[in-house]
XYZ file of C-alpha atoms in Angstrom:
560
model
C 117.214 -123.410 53.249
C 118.543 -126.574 54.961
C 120.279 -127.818 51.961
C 121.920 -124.862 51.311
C 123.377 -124.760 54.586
C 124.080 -128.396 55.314
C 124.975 -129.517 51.544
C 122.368 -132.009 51.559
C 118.364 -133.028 51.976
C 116.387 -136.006 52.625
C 116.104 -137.226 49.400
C 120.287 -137.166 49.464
C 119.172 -139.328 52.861
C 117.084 -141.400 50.775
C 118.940 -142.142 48.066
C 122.124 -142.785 49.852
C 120.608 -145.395 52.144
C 117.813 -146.397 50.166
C 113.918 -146.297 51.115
C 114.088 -149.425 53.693
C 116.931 -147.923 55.242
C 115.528 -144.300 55.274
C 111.877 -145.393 57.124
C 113.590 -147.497 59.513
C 116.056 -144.233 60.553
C 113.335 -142.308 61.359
C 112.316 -144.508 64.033
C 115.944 -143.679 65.599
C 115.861 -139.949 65.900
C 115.579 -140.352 69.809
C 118.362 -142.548 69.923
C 120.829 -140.126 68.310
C 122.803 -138.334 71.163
C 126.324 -136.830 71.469
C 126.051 -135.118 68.039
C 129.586 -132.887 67.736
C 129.765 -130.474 64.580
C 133.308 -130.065 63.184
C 134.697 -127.880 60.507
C 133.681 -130.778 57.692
C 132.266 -133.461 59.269
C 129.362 -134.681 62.087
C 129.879 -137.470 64.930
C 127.477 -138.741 67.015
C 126.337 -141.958 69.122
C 123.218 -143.900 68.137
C 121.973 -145.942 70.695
C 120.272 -149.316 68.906
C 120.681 -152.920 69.568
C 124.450 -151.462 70.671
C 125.660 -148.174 71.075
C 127.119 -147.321 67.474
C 129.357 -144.419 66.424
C 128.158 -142.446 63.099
C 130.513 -139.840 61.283
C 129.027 -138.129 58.560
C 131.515 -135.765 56.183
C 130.297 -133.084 54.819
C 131.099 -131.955 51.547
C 129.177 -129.002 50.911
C 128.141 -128.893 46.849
C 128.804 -132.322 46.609
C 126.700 -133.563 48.964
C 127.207 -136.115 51.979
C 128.747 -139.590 52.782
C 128.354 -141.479 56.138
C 130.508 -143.897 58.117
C 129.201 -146.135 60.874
C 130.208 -148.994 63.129
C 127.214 -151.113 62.968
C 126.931 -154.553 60.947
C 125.494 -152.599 57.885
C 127.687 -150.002 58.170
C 130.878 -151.797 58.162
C 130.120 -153.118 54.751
C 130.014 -149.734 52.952
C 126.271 -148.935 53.342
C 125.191 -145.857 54.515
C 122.573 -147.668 57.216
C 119.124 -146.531 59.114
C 122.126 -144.984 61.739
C 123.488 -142.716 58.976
C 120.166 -141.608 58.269
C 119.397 -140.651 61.816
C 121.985 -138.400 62.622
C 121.683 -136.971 58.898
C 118.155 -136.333 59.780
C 119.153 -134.614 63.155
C 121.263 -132.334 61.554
C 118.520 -131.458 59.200
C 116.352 -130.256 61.776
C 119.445 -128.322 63.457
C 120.484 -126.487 60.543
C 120.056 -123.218 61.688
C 122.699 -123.535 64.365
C 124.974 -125.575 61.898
C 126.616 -122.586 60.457
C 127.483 -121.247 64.419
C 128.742 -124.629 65.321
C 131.545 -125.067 62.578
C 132.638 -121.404 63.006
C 132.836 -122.889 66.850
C 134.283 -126.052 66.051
C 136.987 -124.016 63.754
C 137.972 -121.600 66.308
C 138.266 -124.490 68.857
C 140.897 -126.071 66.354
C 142.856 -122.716 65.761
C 142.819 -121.785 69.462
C 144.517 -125.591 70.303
C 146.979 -125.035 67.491
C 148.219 -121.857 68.647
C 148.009 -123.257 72.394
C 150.132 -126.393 71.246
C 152.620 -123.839 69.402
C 153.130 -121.561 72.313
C 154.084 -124.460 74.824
C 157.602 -125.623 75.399
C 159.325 -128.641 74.714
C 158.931 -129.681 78.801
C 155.354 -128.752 78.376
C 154.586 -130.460 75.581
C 156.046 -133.204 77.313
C 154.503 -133.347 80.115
C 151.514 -133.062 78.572
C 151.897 -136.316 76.224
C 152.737 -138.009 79.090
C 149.710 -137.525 81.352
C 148.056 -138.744 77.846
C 150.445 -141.695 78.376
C 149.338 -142.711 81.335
C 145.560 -142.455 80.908
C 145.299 -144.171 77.373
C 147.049 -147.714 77.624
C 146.333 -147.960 73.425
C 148.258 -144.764 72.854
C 151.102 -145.690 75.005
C 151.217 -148.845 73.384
C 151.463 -147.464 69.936
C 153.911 -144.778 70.878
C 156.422 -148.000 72.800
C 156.150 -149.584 69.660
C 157.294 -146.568 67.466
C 160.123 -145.444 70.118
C 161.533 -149.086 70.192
C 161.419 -149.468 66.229
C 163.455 -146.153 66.284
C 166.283 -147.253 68.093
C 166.296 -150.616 66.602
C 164.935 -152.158 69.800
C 163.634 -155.450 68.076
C 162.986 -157.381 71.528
C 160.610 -154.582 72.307
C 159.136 -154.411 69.017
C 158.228 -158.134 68.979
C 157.249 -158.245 72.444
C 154.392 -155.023 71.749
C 153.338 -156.788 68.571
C 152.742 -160.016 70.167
C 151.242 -157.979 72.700
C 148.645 -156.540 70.401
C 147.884 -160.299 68.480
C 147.256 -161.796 71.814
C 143.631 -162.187 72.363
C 143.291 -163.052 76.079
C 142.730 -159.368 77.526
C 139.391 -159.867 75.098
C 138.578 -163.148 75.818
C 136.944 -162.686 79.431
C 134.995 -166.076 79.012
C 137.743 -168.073 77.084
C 136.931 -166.616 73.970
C 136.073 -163.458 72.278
C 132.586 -162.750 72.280
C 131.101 -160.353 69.428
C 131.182 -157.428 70.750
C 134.607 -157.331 71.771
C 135.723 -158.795 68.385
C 136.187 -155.063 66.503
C 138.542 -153.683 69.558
C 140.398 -157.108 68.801
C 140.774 -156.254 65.385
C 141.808 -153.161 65.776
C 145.112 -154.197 67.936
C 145.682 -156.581 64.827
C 144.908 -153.950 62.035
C 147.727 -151.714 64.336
C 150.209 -155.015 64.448
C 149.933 -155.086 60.390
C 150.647 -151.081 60.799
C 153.625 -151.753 62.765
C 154.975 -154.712 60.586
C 154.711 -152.429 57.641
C 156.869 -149.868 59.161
C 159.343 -152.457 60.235
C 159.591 -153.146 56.597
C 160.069 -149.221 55.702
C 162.192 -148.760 58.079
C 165.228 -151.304 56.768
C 164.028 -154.680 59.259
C 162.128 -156.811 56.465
C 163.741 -160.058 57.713
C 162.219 -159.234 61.331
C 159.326 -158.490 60.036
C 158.796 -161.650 57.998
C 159.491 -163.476 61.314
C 157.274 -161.163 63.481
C 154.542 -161.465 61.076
C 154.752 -165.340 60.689
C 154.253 -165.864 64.482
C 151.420 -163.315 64.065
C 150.018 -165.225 61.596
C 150.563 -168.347 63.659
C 149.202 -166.708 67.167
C 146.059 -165.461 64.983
C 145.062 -168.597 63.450
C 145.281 -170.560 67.022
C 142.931 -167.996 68.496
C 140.280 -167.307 65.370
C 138.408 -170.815 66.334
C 137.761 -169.273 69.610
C 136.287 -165.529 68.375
C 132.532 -164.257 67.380
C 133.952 -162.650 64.066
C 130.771 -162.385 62.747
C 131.363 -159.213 60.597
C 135.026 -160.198 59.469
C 136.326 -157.439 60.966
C 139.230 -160.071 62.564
C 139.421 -161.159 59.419
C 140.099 -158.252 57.647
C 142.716 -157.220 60.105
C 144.500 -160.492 59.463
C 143.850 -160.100 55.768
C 146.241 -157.042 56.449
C 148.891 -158.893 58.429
C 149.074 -161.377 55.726
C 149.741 -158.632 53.208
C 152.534 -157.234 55.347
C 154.133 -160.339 55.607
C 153.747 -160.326 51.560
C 155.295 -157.012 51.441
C 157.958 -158.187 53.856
C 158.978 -160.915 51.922
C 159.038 -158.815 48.722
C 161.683 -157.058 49.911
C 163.922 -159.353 52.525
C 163.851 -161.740 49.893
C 164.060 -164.687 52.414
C 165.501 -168.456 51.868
C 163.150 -169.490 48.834
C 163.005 -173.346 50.517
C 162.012 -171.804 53.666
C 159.629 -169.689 52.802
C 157.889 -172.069 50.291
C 157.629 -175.121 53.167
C 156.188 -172.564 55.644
C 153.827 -171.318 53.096
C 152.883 -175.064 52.550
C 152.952 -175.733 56.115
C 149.694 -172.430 56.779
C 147.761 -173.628 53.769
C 147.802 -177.214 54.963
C 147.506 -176.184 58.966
C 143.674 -177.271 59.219
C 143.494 -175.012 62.364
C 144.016 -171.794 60.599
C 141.286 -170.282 58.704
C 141.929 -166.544 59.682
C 144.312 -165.877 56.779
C 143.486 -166.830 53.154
C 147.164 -167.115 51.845
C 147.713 -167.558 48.266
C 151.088 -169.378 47.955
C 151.117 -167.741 44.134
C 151.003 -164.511 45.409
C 154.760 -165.145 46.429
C 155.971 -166.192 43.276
C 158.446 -163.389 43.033
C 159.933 -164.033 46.024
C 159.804 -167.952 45.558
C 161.554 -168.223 42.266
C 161.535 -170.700 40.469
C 163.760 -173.041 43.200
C 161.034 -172.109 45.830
C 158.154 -172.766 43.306
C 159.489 -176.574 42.850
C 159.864 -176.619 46.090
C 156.430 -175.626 46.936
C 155.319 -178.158 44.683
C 157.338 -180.911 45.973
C 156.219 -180.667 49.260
C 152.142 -180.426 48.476
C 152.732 -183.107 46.399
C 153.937 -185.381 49.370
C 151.730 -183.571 51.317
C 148.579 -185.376 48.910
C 150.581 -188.419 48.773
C 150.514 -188.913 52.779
C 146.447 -187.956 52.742
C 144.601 -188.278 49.388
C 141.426 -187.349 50.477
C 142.532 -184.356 51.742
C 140.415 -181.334 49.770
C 143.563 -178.289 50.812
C 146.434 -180.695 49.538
C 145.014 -181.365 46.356
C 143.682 -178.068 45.890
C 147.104 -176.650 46.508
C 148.696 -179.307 44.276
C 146.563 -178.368 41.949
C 146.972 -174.692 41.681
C 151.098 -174.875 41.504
C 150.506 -177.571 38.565
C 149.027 -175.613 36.938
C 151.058 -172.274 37.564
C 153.718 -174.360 35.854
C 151.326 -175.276 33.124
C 152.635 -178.964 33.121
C 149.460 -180.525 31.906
C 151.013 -184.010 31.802
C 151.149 -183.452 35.583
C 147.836 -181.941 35.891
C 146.344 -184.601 33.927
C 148.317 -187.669 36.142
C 146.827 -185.593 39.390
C 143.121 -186.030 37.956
C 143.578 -189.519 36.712
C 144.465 -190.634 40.432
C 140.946 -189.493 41.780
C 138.456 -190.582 38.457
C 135.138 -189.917 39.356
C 132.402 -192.210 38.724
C 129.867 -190.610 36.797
C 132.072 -189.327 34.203
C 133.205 -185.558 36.063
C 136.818 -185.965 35.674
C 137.429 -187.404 32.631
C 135.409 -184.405 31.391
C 137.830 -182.208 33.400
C 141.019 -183.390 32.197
C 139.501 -183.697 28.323
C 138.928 -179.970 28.937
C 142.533 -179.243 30.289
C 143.914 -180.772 27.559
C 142.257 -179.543 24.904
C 143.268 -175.912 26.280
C 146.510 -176.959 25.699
C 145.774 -177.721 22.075
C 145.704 -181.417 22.597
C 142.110 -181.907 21.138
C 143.002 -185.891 19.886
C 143.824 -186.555 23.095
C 140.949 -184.917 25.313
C 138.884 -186.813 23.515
C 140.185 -189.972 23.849
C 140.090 -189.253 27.382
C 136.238 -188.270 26.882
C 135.051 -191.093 25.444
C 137.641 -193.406 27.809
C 135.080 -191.279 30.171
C 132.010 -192.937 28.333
C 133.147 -196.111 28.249
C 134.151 -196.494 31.839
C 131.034 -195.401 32.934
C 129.137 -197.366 30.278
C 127.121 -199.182 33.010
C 125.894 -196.260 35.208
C 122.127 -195.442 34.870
C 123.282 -191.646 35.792
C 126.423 -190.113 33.753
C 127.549 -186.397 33.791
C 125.428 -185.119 31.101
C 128.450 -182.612 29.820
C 130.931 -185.245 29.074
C 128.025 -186.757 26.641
C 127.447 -183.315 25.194
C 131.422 -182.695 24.974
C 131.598 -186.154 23.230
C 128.765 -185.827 21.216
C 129.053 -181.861 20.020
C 132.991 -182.598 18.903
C 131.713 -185.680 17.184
C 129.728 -183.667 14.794
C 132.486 -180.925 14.408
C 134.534 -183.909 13.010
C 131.676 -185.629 10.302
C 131.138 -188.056 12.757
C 127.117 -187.191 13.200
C 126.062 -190.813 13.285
C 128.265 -191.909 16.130
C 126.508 -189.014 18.563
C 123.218 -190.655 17.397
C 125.228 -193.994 18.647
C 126.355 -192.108 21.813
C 122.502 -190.636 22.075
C 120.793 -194.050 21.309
C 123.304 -195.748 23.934
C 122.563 -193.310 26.997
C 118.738 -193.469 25.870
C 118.710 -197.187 26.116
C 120.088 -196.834 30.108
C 118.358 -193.726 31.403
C 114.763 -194.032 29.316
C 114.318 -190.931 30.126
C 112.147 -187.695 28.659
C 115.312 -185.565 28.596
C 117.192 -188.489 27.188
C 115.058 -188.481 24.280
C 114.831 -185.778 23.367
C 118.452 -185.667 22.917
C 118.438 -188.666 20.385
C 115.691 -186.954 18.585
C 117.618 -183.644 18.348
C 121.327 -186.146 16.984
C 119.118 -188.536 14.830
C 117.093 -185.664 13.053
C 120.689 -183.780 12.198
C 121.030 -186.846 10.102
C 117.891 -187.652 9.131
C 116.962 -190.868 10.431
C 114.697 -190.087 13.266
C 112.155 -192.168 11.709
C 113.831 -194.747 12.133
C 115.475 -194.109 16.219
C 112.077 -193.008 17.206
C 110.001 -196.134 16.263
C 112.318 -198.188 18.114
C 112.929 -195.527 21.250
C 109.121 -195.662 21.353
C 108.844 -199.772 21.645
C 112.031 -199.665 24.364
C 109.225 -197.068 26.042
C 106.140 -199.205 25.769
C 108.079 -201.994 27.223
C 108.852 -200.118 30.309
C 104.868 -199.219 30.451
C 103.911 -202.790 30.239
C 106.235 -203.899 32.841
C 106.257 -200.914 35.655
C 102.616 -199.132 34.527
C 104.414 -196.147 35.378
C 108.088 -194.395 36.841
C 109.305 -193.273 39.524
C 108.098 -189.889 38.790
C 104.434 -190.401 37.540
C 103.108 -191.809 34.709
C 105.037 -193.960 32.013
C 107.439 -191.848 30.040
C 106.203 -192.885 27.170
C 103.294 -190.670 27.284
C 105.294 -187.836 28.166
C 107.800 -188.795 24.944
C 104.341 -188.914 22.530
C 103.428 -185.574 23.912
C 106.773 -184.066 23.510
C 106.477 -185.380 19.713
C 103.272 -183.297 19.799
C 101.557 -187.027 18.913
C 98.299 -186.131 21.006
C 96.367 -188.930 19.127
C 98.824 -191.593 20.437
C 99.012 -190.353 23.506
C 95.598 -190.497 24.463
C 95.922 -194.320 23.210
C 98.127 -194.654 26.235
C 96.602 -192.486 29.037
C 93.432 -194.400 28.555
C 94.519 -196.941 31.349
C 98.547 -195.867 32.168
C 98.548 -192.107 32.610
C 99.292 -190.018 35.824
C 96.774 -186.918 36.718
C 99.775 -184.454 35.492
C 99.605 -186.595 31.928
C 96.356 -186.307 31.830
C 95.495 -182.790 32.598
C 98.343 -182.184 29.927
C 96.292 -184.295 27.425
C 93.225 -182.361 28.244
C 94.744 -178.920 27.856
C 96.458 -179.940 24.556
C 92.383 -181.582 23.536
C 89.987 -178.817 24.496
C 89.158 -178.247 21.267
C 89.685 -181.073 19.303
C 88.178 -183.539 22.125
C 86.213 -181.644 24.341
C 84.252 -184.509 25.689
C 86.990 -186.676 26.515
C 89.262 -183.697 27.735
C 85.764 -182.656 30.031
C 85.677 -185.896 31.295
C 89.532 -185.896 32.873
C 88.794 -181.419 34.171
C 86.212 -183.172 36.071
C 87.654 -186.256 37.962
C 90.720 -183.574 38.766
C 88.679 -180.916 39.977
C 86.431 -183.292 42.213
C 90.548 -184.965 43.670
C 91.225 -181.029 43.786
C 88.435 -179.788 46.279
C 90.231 -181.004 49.639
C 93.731 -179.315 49.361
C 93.582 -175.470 50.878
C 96.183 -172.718 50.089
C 96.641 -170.057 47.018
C 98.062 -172.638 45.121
C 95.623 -175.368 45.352
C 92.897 -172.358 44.761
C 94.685 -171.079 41.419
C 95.413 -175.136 40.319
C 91.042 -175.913 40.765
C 90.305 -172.899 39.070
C 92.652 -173.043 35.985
C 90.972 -177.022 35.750
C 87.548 -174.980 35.841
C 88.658 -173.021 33.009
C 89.580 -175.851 31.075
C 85.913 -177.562 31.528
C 84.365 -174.423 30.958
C 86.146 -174.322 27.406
C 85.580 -177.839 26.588
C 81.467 -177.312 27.718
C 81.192 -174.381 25.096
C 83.386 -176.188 22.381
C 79.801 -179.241 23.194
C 78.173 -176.148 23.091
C 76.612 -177.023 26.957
C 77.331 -173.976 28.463
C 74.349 -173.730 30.418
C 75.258 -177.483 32.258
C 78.442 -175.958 32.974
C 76.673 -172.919 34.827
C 75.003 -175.252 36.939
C 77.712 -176.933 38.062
C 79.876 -173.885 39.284
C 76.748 -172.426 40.720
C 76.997 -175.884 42.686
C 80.517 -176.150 43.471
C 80.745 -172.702 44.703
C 78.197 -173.148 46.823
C 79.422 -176.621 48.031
C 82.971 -174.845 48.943
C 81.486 -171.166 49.774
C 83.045 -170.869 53.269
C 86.742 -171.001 51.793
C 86.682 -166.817 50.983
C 90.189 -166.946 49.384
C 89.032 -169.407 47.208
C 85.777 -167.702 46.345
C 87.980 -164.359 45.434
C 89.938 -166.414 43.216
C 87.114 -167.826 41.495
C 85.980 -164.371 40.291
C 89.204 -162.897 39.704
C 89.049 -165.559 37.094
C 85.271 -164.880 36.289
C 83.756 -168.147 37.438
């Protein structure tokens, strides 16, 4: 019956807000308060960690949608306040039919009253409004002094609305004053906008540029932790686009006051893309644009904006000469942007060239133990497009030599079998490996890589040549896993030393680590056929450890 009268039920609640959402509304039915039913829609105040305003429209058939002020709300989810007042309606359904025939006689009974008053009435009547709503007579200054033209006024109620101090009571703008801030700025961009529509684009491009200006100053100083500031500058920054679309302002201007907000490290309210304005710009107040990041860079080279912005109107041009110059100045060390410019230029077709600069990349950072790893691949993967498979191996063989490394070798394995002569790069890999054994007895990580290399060549027998006196616990229990079967009494031998190093560390982990090692010994005691020794020594071990419970529940979700 509900549904039928409300358009919706609680699974419509449910699924709109989803089931977190929905169980944590029901703990706010109390809190709802102020509900008002009009012809289409429902408002009411939810009283939470603020006071938050919920409108839900009603759509009859096609069901329900919810606004609200809250954090959640303000991002487009239908939050735990939404589901509240939906619920609350729910269990007032019967009286929802009454209350829209109310709220719809209310309307037509003030449309007839407004109809039947006179023009000194009406008057009157908008101007006790006036005088008790300072945001209405603010809005209705502003559109009487755009009307006659009155562009002092205009200014002087837009700045009016951008400043922040009336919300700043303790120097700044604390959070919850931040959305009745951004309203005044959202109703700024409104006015801007009708400046523009009204025939005043070139005031508004100068209104909205010491908005922009007055915004930016103040943002430091404001709690905007929902954006909603933001957003409201977002739209004064498009009405100063739209402005300049149609005033069609000095292009040299524009472009070094563009330059001069993208560069301004105290403004981080507006995100203005300078390319946005190409139309206006031309090409004159593109090269301009360009010009001035470009001295802009020159004066601070470390600076992230001015080469960002250089950047960008480089490559809006699509001079890659330019682009390429710009990277060049800054070469990283490891190899990034040689890889970066190779890239740009083989976009542009210039595939000789980006790899000259990749392997200019290579060679200039012959000598570092660490290298980009994608400039070797982009060297190595265009060397084999060309028929050049044996100088990757030498690019391969090279980096192996300097990083000895697992993941290194594996990558001359992969270049050296394409060409068949793996044979031949492993045996002496292997001896640059053993070396490193002899001389450090392991890495930095663990055990010698070495070990890890034989493994990875699935050479078990080898391996366990090594481990014998080099390995690391992690080698070794990889040995044993890799053994169970085909040495059982060796791979026994390492389950036990691990599990005995294993029985002081506490936690889930730890617990599912011992019993995965008991696993492993239990496998390699029925491949000695000794299964009964192996009984004993659980029965043992549990009942050395039996106080630890989580470990105990472990050990028989695993059946040990």
């Amino acid at each position: 019956m509900a549904r039928k009268v409300v358009g919706f039920g609680e699974g419509d609640l449910r699924a709109l807000a989803g089931t977190r959402s929905f169980e944590r509304g029901l703990g706010y039915l109390d809190a709802v308060s102020g509900l008002e039913v009009g012809e289409g829609s429902v408002t009411a105040v939810v009283h939470g960690t603020d006071v938050y305003e919920v409108e839900l429209t009603l759509d009859g058939d096609e069901g329900v949608s919810g606004w609200c002020d809250c954090p959640h709300g303000q991002e487009g989810n239908f939050c735990k306040h939404c589901v509240a007042v939906g619920l609350t309606v729910l269990r007032r359904a019967k009286t929802i039919p009454h209350q829209r025939a109310t709220a719809r006689a209310r309307g037509s009974g003030l449309e007839a009253w407004l109809s039947a008053l006179s023009r000194d009435e009406l008057q009157g009547l908008l101007r006790e409004h006036i005088a008790e709503d300072r945001e209405l007579r603010r809005r209705l200054e502003l559109r009487a002094a755009a009307a006659r033209s009155d562009l002092g006024t205009v200014r002087d109620r837009i700045i009016a609305l951008i400043d922040p101090r009336p919300f700043a009571r303790y120097g700044y703008i604390e959070y919850a004053d931040a959305s009745g801030y951004a309203r005044q700025v959202a109703e700024a961009a409104s006015a801007l906008r009708a400046l523009t529509a009204d025939g005043q684009a070139v005031q508004a491009v100068g209104l909205a540029e010491e908005s922009i200006r007055v915004l930016g100053e103040a943002y430091g100083e404001i709690d905007d932790s929902d954006g909603v500031v933001g957003e409201a500058a977002a739209a004064v920054a498009e009405a100063h686009l739209e402005a300049c679309g149609v005033a069609r302002p000095d292009s040299a201007r524009l472009a070094e006051w563009l330059v001069g907000t993208v560069l301004d490290d105290s403004n981080d309210v507006t995100d203005l893309d300078p390319l946005d304005y190409a139309d206006s710009l031309g090409p004159s107040g593109l090269a301009r644009m360009r010009q001035l990041a470009v001295e802009a860079l020159r004066r601070r080279p470390s600076g992230w904006a001015e080469r960002y912005l250089t950047e960008r109107l480089i490559k809006a041009e699509g001079d890659v000469d330019a682009l390429v110059a710009l990277h060049a100045q800054d070469l990283d060390p490891f190899g990034a942007t040689h890889l970066l410019i190779a890239e740009e230029l083989e976009s542009a077709g210039r595939g000789d060239e980006a790899l000259a600069w990749a392997e200019r990349g290579l060679w200039e950072c012959a000598a570092e133990r660490y290298i980009d790893g994608r400039l070797v691949d982009y060297v190595c993967v265009r060397y084999v497009k060309t028929g050049r498979a044996a100088d990757a191996v030498a690019v391969r063989r090279d980096r192996f030599r300097l990083e000895r490394s697992l993941a290194a070798y594996r990558q001359l394995r992969s270049a050296a079998r394409a060409v068949d002569c793996w044979e031949v790069e492993r045996a002496a890999a292997l001896a640059t490996l053993e070396e490193d054994a002899r001389c450090e007895h392991g890495c930095r990580y663990g055990g010698p890589v070495l070990i890890d290399a034989l493994l990875d060549d699935g050479d078990v027998d080898a391996a366990w040549g090594e481990a014998s006196f080099r390995a690391d616990d992690r080698q070794r229990e990889r040995l044993a896993d890799l053994s169970r079967e085909t040495r059982p009494a060796e791979a026994l031998g390492v389950y036990l030393r691990l599990v005995e190093r294993s029985k002081e560390p506490t936690g889930d982990r730890a617990y599912e680590h011992l019993a995965q090692l008991l696993l492993g010994a239990r496998d390699c005691h029925r491949a000695l056929g000794t299964e009964e020794v192996f009984g004993v020594y659980l029965a043992g071990l549990r009942t050395e450890l039996k106080r630890r419970r989580k470990l105990m529940s472990i050990l028989d979700r695993h059946s040990l």
